[in-house]
PDB file of C-alpha atoms in Angstrom:
ATOM      1  CA  MET A   1     -62.865  52.815  99.824  1.00  0.00           C
ATOM      2  CA  SER A   2     -59.656  50.844  99.551  1.00  0.00           C
ATOM      3  CA  PRO A   3     -58.400  49.484  96.206  1.00  0.00           C
ATOM      4  CA  ARG A   4     -58.518  45.949  97.688  1.00  0.00           C
ATOM      5  CA  ILE A   5     -62.252  46.231  98.414  1.00  0.00           C
ATOM      6  CA  ILE A   6     -62.918  47.659  94.972  1.00  0.00           C
ATOM      7  CA  SER A   7     -60.982  44.811  93.321  1.00  0.00           C
ATOM      8  CA  LEU A   8     -62.892  42.237  95.370  1.00  0.00           C
ATOM      9  CA  GLY A   9     -66.210  43.778  94.396  1.00  0.00           C
ATOM     10  CA  LEU A  10     -65.268  43.745  90.698  1.00  0.00           C
ATOM     11  CA  ALA A  11     -64.236  40.088  90.949  1.00  0.00           C
ATOM     12  CA  ILE A  12     -67.606  39.127  92.455  1.00  0.00           C
ATOM     13  CA  LEU A  13     -69.409  41.082  89.716  1.00  0.00           C
ATOM     14  CA  VAL A  14     -67.443  39.352  86.994  1.00  0.00           C
ATOM     15  CA  VAL A  15     -68.175  35.893  88.423  1.00  0.00           C
ATOM     16  CA  ALA A  16     -71.868  36.690  88.786  1.00  0.00           C
ATOM     17  CA  THR A  17     -72.311  38.107  85.295  1.00  0.00           C
ATOM     18  CA  SER A  18     -70.275  35.310  83.641  1.00  0.00           C
ATOM     19  CA  ALA A  19     -72.403  32.663  85.437  1.00  0.00           C
ATOM     20  CA  HIS A  20     -75.682  34.044  84.142  1.00  0.00           C
ATOM     21  CA  PRO A  21     -75.239  33.149  80.410  1.00  0.00           C
ATOM     22  CA  ALA A  22     -74.229  29.608  81.352  1.00  0.00           C
ATOM     23  CA  SER A  23     -77.339  29.051  83.484  1.00  0.00           C
ATOM     24  CA  ALA A  24     -79.493  30.527  80.738  1.00  0.00           C
ATOM     25  CA  GLN A  25     -77.815  28.182  78.267  1.00  0.00           C
ATOM     26  CA  ASP A  26     -78.475  25.189  80.549  1.00  0.00           C
ATOM     27  CA  HIS A  27     -82.135  26.109  80.791  1.00  0.00           C
ATOM     28  CA  GLY A  28     -82.361  26.498  76.987  1.00  0.00           C
ATOM     29  CA  ALA A  29     -80.847  23.072  76.289  1.00  0.00           C
ATOM     30  CA  VAL A  30     -83.239  21.411  78.695  1.00  0.00           C
ATOM     31  CA  ARG A  31     -86.169  23.254  77.156  1.00  0.00           C
ATOM     32  CA  VAL A  32     -85.205  22.054  73.661  1.00  0.00           C
ATOM     33  CA  CYS A  33     -85.036  18.403  74.780  1.00  0.00           C
ATOM     34  CA  ASP A  34     -88.411  18.810  76.538  1.00  0.00           C
ATOM     35  CA  ASP A  35     -89.961  20.330  73.403  1.00  0.00           C
ATOM     36  CA  LEU A  36     -88.624  17.574  71.152  1.00  0.00           C
ATOM     37  CA  ALA A  37     -89.095  14.405  73.178  1.00  0.00           C
ATOM     38  CA  SER A  38     -91.301  14.708  76.315  1.00  0.00           C
ATOM     39  CA  ALA A  39     -94.138  12.218  76.582  1.00  0.00           C
ATOM     40  CA  PRO A  40     -97.785  13.292  77.101  1.00  0.00           C
ATOM     41  CA  TRP A  41     -98.199  10.621  79.834  1.00  0.00           C
ATOM     42  CA  ASP A  42     -94.995  11.300  81.729  1.00  0.00           C
ATOM     43  CA  THR A  43     -95.745  12.966  85.058  1.00  0.00           C
ATOM     44  CA  ASP A  44     -92.205  14.447  85.037  1.00  0.00           C
ATOM     45  CA  ALA A  45     -92.906  16.394  81.850  1.00  0.00           C
ATOM     46  CA  PRO A  46     -92.930  20.136  82.641  1.00  0.00           C
ATOM     47  CA  ASP A  47     -95.724  20.946  80.179  1.00  0.00           C
ATOM     48  CA  THR A  48     -97.871  18.214  78.645  1.00  0.00           C
ATOM     49  CA  GLN A  49     -99.257  20.774  76.176  1.00  0.00           C
ATOM     50  CA  ARG A  50     -95.788  20.786  74.543  1.00  0.00           C
ATOM     51  CA  ALA A  51     -95.351  16.978  74.717  1.00  0.00           C
ATOM     52  CA  VAL A  52     -94.764  14.919  71.620  1.00  0.00           C
ATOM     53  CA  ALA A  53     -96.617  11.755  70.558  1.00  0.00           C
ATOM     54  CA  PHE A  54     -94.229   8.884  69.882  1.00  0.00           C
ATOM     55  CA  ARG A  55     -95.112   8.702  66.167  1.00  0.00           C
ATOM     56  CA  ASP A  56     -94.291  12.442  65.783  1.00  0.00           C
ATOM     57  CA  LEU A  57     -90.937  12.314  67.576  1.00  0.00           C
ATOM     58  CA  ARG A  58     -88.052  13.308  65.261  1.00  0.00           C
ATOM     59  CA  ALA A  59     -85.279  11.123  66.567  1.00  0.00           C
ATOM     60  CA  GLU A  60     -82.502  12.632  64.426  1.00  0.00           C
ATOM     61  CA  VAL A  61     -83.070  16.026  66.015  1.00  0.00           C
ATOM     62  CA  ALA A  62     -84.049  14.896  69.547  1.00  0.00           C
ATOM     63  CA  ILE A  63     -81.054  12.618  70.176  1.00  0.00           C
ATOM     64  CA  PRO A  64     -78.310  15.287  69.918  1.00  0.00           C
ATOM     65  CA  ALA A  65     -80.536  17.828  71.684  1.00  0.00           C
ATOM     66  CA  CYS A  66     -81.214  15.541  74.649  1.00  0.00           C
ATOM     67  CA  ARG A  67     -77.582  14.441  74.857  1.00  0.00           C
ATOM     68  CA  ALA A  68     -76.579  18.124  75.077  1.00  0.00           C
ATOM     69  CA  ALA A  69     -79.194  18.735  77.745  1.00  0.00           C
ATOM     70  CA  ILE A  70     -77.965  15.735  79.777  1.00  0.00           C
ATOM     71  CA  ALA A  71     -74.420  16.973  79.593  1.00  0.00           C
ATOM     72  CA  GLN A  72     -75.554  20.191  81.294  1.00  0.00           C
ATOM     73  CA  ALA A  73     -78.140  18.727  83.684  1.00  0.00           C
ATOM     74  CA  PRO A  74     -77.311  15.033  84.244  1.00  0.00           C
ATOM     75  CA  ALA A  75     -79.405  14.693  87.406  1.00  0.00           C
ATOM     76  CA  LEU A  76     -82.703  15.457  85.594  1.00  0.00           C
ATOM     77  CA  ARG A  77     -84.202  12.009  85.129  1.00  0.00           C
ATOM     78  CA  ARG A  78     -86.710  13.091  82.514  1.00  0.00           C
ATOM     79  CA  LEU A  79     -83.914  14.012  80.120  1.00  0.00           C
ATOM     80  CA  HIS A  80     -82.526  10.446  80.225  1.00  0.00           C
ATOM     81  CA  PHE A  81     -86.068   9.137  79.651  1.00  0.00           C
ATOM     82  CA  GLN A  82     -86.539  11.523  76.741  1.00  0.00           C
ATOM     83  CA  LEU A  83     -83.208  10.466  75.197  1.00  0.00           C
ATOM     84  CA  GLY A  84     -84.381   6.886  75.552  1.00  0.00           C
ATOM     85  CA  ARG A  85     -87.644   7.737  73.763  1.00  0.00           C
ATOM     86  CA  ALA A  86     -85.675   9.285  70.893  1.00  0.00           C
ATOM     87  CA  TYR A  87     -83.451   6.200  70.555  1.00  0.00           C
ATOM     88  CA  ASP A  88     -86.565   4.019  70.828  1.00  0.00           C
ATOM     89  CA  ARG A  89     -88.216   5.944  67.974  1.00  0.00           C
ATOM     90  CA  GLN A  90     -85.062   5.448  65.902  1.00  0.00           C
ATOM     91  CA  GLY A  91     -85.180   1.715  66.595  1.00  0.00           C
ATOM     92  CA  ALA A  92     -81.893   1.760  68.501  1.00  0.00           C
ATOM     93  CA  ASN A  93     -83.359  -0.293  71.325  1.00  0.00           C
ATOM     94  CA  GLN A  94     -80.147  -1.183  73.122  1.00  0.00           C
ATOM     95  CA  ASP A  95     -79.297   2.514  73.371  1.00  0.00           C
ATOM     96  CA  ALA A  96     -82.857   3.197  74.388  1.00  0.00           C
ATOM     97  CA  TYR A  97     -82.582   0.659  77.197  1.00  0.00           C
ATOM     98  CA  LEU A  98     -79.390   2.187  78.556  1.00  0.00           C
ATOM     99  CA  ALA A  99     -80.985   5.671  78.607  1.00  0.00           C
ATOM    100  CA  TYR A 100     -84.206   4.324  80.126  1.00  0.00           C
ATOM    101  CA  ARG A 101     -82.280   2.363  82.744  1.00  0.00           C
ATOM    102  CA  ARG A 102     -80.392   5.483  83.832  1.00  0.00           C
ATOM    103  CA  ALA A 103     -83.718   7.353  84.108  1.00  0.00           C
ATOM    104  CA  ALA A 104     -85.228   4.452  86.051  1.00  0.00           C
ATOM    105  CA  ASP A 105     -82.288   4.379  88.427  1.00  0.00           C
ATOM    106  CA  LEU A 106     -82.986   8.080  89.054  1.00  0.00           C
ATOM    107  CA  GLY A 107     -86.626   7.234  89.834  1.00  0.00           C
ATOM    108  CA  SER A 108     -88.461   7.693  86.522  1.00  0.00           C
ATOM    109  CA  ALA A 109     -91.607   5.537  86.515  1.00  0.00           C
ATOM    110  CA  ALA A 110     -92.150   6.440  82.821  1.00  0.00           C
ATOM    111  CA  ALA A 111     -88.782   4.854  82.011  1.00  0.00           C
ATOM    112  CA  LYS A 112     -89.778   1.678  83.898  1.00  0.00           C
ATOM    113  CA  VAL A 113     -92.901   1.406  81.743  1.00  0.00           C
ATOM    114  CA  ASN A 114     -90.883   1.743  78.539  1.00  0.00           C
ATOM    115  CA  ILE A 115     -88.308  -0.810  79.684  1.00  0.00           C
ATOM    116  CA  GLY A 116     -91.211  -3.170  80.225  1.00  0.00           C
ATOM    117  CA  ILE A 117     -92.439  -2.453  76.696  1.00  0.00           C
ATOM    118  CA  LEU A 118     -88.966  -3.160  75.253  1.00  0.00           C
ATOM    119  CA  TYR A 119     -88.923  -6.566  76.985  1.00  0.00           C
ATOM    120  CA  HIS A 120     -92.480  -7.371  75.915  1.00  0.00           C
ATOM    121  CA  GLN A 121     -92.091  -6.394  72.285  1.00  0.00           C
ATOM    122  CA  GLY A 122     -88.612  -7.935  71.878  1.00  0.00           C
ATOM    123  CA  ARG A 123     -87.771  -5.942  68.736  1.00  0.00           C
ATOM    124  CA  ARG A 124     -83.986  -5.713  68.357  1.00  0.00           C
ATOM    125  CA  PHE A 125     -83.967  -6.469  72.064  1.00  0.00           C
ATOM    126  CA  GLU A 126     -84.388  -9.365  74.472  1.00  0.00           C
ATOM    127  CA  LYS A 127     -87.919 -10.848  74.457  1.00  0.00           C
ATOM    128  CA  ASN A 128     -88.799 -11.567  78.089  1.00  0.00           C
ATOM    129  CA  ASP A 129     -92.390 -11.214  79.286  1.00  0.00           C
ATOM    130  CA  GLY A 130     -91.443 -12.077  82.875  1.00  0.00           C
ATOM    131  CA  LYS A 131     -89.128  -9.076  83.020  1.00  0.00           C
ATOM    132  CA  ALA A 132     -91.743  -6.939  81.259  1.00  0.00           C
ATOM    133  CA  ARG A 133     -94.339  -7.818  83.912  1.00  0.00           C
ATOM    134  CA  ALA A 134     -91.868  -7.061  86.712  1.00  0.00           C
ATOM    135  CA  TRP A 135     -91.015  -3.600  85.337  1.00  0.00           C
ATOM    136  CA  PHE A 136     -94.722  -2.781  84.838  1.00  0.00           C
ATOM    137  CA  ARG A 137     -95.409  -3.836  88.400  1.00  0.00           C
ATOM    138  CA  ASP A 138     -92.560  -1.670  89.702  1.00  0.00           C
ATOM    139  CA  ALA A 139     -94.005   1.352  87.826  1.00  0.00           C
ATOM    140  CA  ALA A 140     -97.537   0.612  89.001  1.00  0.00           C
ATOM    141  CA  GLU A 141     -96.525   0.259  92.655  1.00  0.00           C
ATOM    142  CA  SER A 142     -94.791   3.678  92.497  1.00  0.00           C
ATOM    143  CA  GLY A 143     -98.231   5.226  91.921  1.00  0.00           C
ATOM    144  CA  PHE A 144     -97.716   5.976  88.208  1.00  0.00           C
ATOM    145  CA  PRO A 145    -101.026   5.776  86.251  1.00  0.00           C
ATOM    146  CA  GLU A 146     -99.521   4.480  83.003  1.00  0.00           C
ATOM    147  CA  GLY A 147     -97.654   1.849  84.987  1.00  0.00           C
ATOM    148  CA  MET A 148    -100.909   0.821  86.688  1.00  0.00           C
ATOM    149  CA  TYR A 149    -102.545   0.379  83.298  1.00  0.00           C
ATOM    150  CA  CYS A 150     -99.600  -1.560  81.814  1.00  0.00           C
ATOM    151  CA  TYR A 151     -99.346  -3.865  84.788  1.00  0.00           C
ATOM    152  CA  ALA A 152    -103.112  -4.465  84.530  1.00  0.00           C
ATOM    153  CA  THR A 153    -102.720  -5.464  80.855  1.00  0.00           C
ATOM    154  CA  ALA A 154    -100.084  -8.015  81.899  1.00  0.00           C
ATOM    155  CA  LEU A 155    -102.434  -9.476  84.517  1.00  0.00           C
ATOM    156  CA  ASP A 156    -105.375  -9.339  82.133  1.00  0.00           C
ATOM    157  CA  ASN A 157    -103.641 -11.097  79.239  1.00  0.00           C
ATOM    158  CA  GLY A 158    -101.338 -13.452  81.087  1.00  0.00           C
ATOM    159  CA  ILE A 159     -98.151 -11.654  80.014  1.00  0.00           C
ATOM    160  CA  GLY A 160     -95.158 -12.993  81.923  1.00  0.00           C
ATOM    161  CA  GLY A 161     -97.290 -15.174  84.229  1.00  0.00           C
ATOM    162  CA  MET A 162    -100.786 -16.395  84.948  1.00  0.00           C
ATOM    163  CA  ALA A 163    -103.800 -14.255  84.116  1.00  0.00           C
ATOM    164  CA  ASP A 164    -105.342 -12.658  87.193  1.00  0.00           C
ATOM    165  CA  ALA A 165    -108.792 -11.161  86.746  1.00  0.00           C
ATOM    166  CA  GLN A 166    -109.008  -9.771  90.244  1.00  0.00           C
ATOM    167  CA  GLY A 167    -105.616  -8.123  90.048  1.00  0.00           C
ATOM    168  CA  ALA A 168    -106.279  -6.769  86.563  1.00  0.00           C
ATOM    169  CA  ARG A 169    -109.566  -5.335  87.702  1.00  0.00           C
ATOM    170  CA  ALA A 170    -107.973  -3.610  90.667  1.00  0.00           C
ATOM    171  CA  TRP A 171    -105.155  -2.031  88.688  1.00  0.00           C
ATOM    172  CA  TYR A 172    -107.357  -0.965  85.806  1.00  0.00           C
ATOM    173  CA  ALA A 173    -109.661   0.670  88.342  1.00  0.00           C
ATOM    174  CA  ARG A 174    -106.782   2.532  90.025  1.00  0.00           C
ATOM    175  CA  ALA A 175    -105.480   3.769  86.687  1.00  0.00           C
ATOM    176  CA  ALA A 176    -108.998   4.863  85.647  1.00  0.00           C
ATOM    177  CA  GLU A 177    -109.409   6.773  88.952  1.00  0.00           C
ATOM    178  CA  ARG A 178    -106.295   8.756  87.940  1.00  0.00           C
ATOM    179  CA  GLY A 179    -107.750   9.717  84.598  1.00  0.00           C
ATOM    180  CA  THR A 180    -106.479   6.978  82.274  1.00  0.00           C
ATOM    181  CA  ALA A 181    -109.343   6.659  79.784  1.00  0.00           C
ATOM    182  CA  LYS A 182    -108.038   3.458  78.138  1.00  0.00           C
ATOM    183  CA  ALA A 183    -108.092   1.805  81.558  1.00  0.00           C
ATOM    184  CA  ARG A 184    -111.828   2.566  81.901  1.00  0.00           C
ATOM    185  CA  ALA A 185    -112.469   0.989  78.481  1.00  0.00           C
ATOM    186  CA  ALA A 186    -110.378  -2.086  79.358  1.00  0.00           C
ATOM    187  CA  LEU A 187    -112.180  -2.452  82.668  1.00  0.00           C
ATOM    188  CA  VAL A 188    -115.559  -2.551  80.906  1.00  0.00           C
ATOM    189  CA  ARG A 189    -114.275  -5.244  78.482  1.00  0.00           C
ATOM    190  CA  LEU A 190    -112.869  -7.228  81.406  1.00  0.00           C
ATOM    191  CA  GLU A 191    -116.177  -7.153  83.270  1.00  0.00           C
ATOM    192  CA  ILE A 192    -118.078  -8.347  80.143  1.00  0.00           C
ATOM    193  CA  ASP A 193    -115.696 -10.908  78.666  1.00  0.00           C
ATOM    194  CA  GLY A 194    -113.277 -11.831  81.435  1.00  0.00           C
ATOM    195  CA  THR A 195    -109.501 -11.966  81.072  1.00  0.00           C
ATOM    196  CA  GLY A 196    -107.787 -11.912  77.727  1.00  0.00           C
ATOM    197  CA  THR A 197    -109.257  -8.598  76.564  1.00  0.00           C
ATOM    198  CA  GLY A 198    -106.282  -7.836  74.347  1.00  0.00           C
ATOM    199  CA  ALA A 199    -105.743  -4.415  75.950  1.00  0.00           C
ATOM    200  CA  ARG A 200    -102.201  -3.324  75.049  1.00  0.00           C
ATOM    201  CA  CYS A 201     -99.488  -1.309  76.682  1.00  0.00           C
ATOM    202  CA  ASP A 202     -97.424   0.254  73.863  1.00  0.00           C
TER     203      ASP A 202
END
């Protein structure tokens, strides 16, 4: 075998072996962000058994972890959503919006829901129920169960527009069909008492 062929083979081997630790590192960073900040109701979450309730999210740890993961895998929309969740938990709602908006632009329905919540709550952020309702509708129409529920609450309670019993009933039912237990409960209240049940998306 010629020296040139041997050298070429060694070069390929070096490239292959040096690439492996980097890919393993990428996977590890993403896994850490997932473990620290994924949401139980996000259909993009890789393992809902490892997801974190909002009240239990440790923002001071999750923010740097998710920023590191995004640096290595910027096209993964769930990482931007999870960074937004961490900023949201910290109360840095402008930063949360920017992260959520990036995730939404990449197609994250979960991020659309949380943008709607930011607008509806208006804490250290613009209070705009019309925008909240529009974001909830966008998430609902994408087929996302939590979005269906949140849009139904807007129609039920007249958030960002007129109350709409028929529309609320339809969206609660669609969310319930996809396993959203709180939608079933809200649907029962709606049938008994009519609109204005007080069901909340938060």
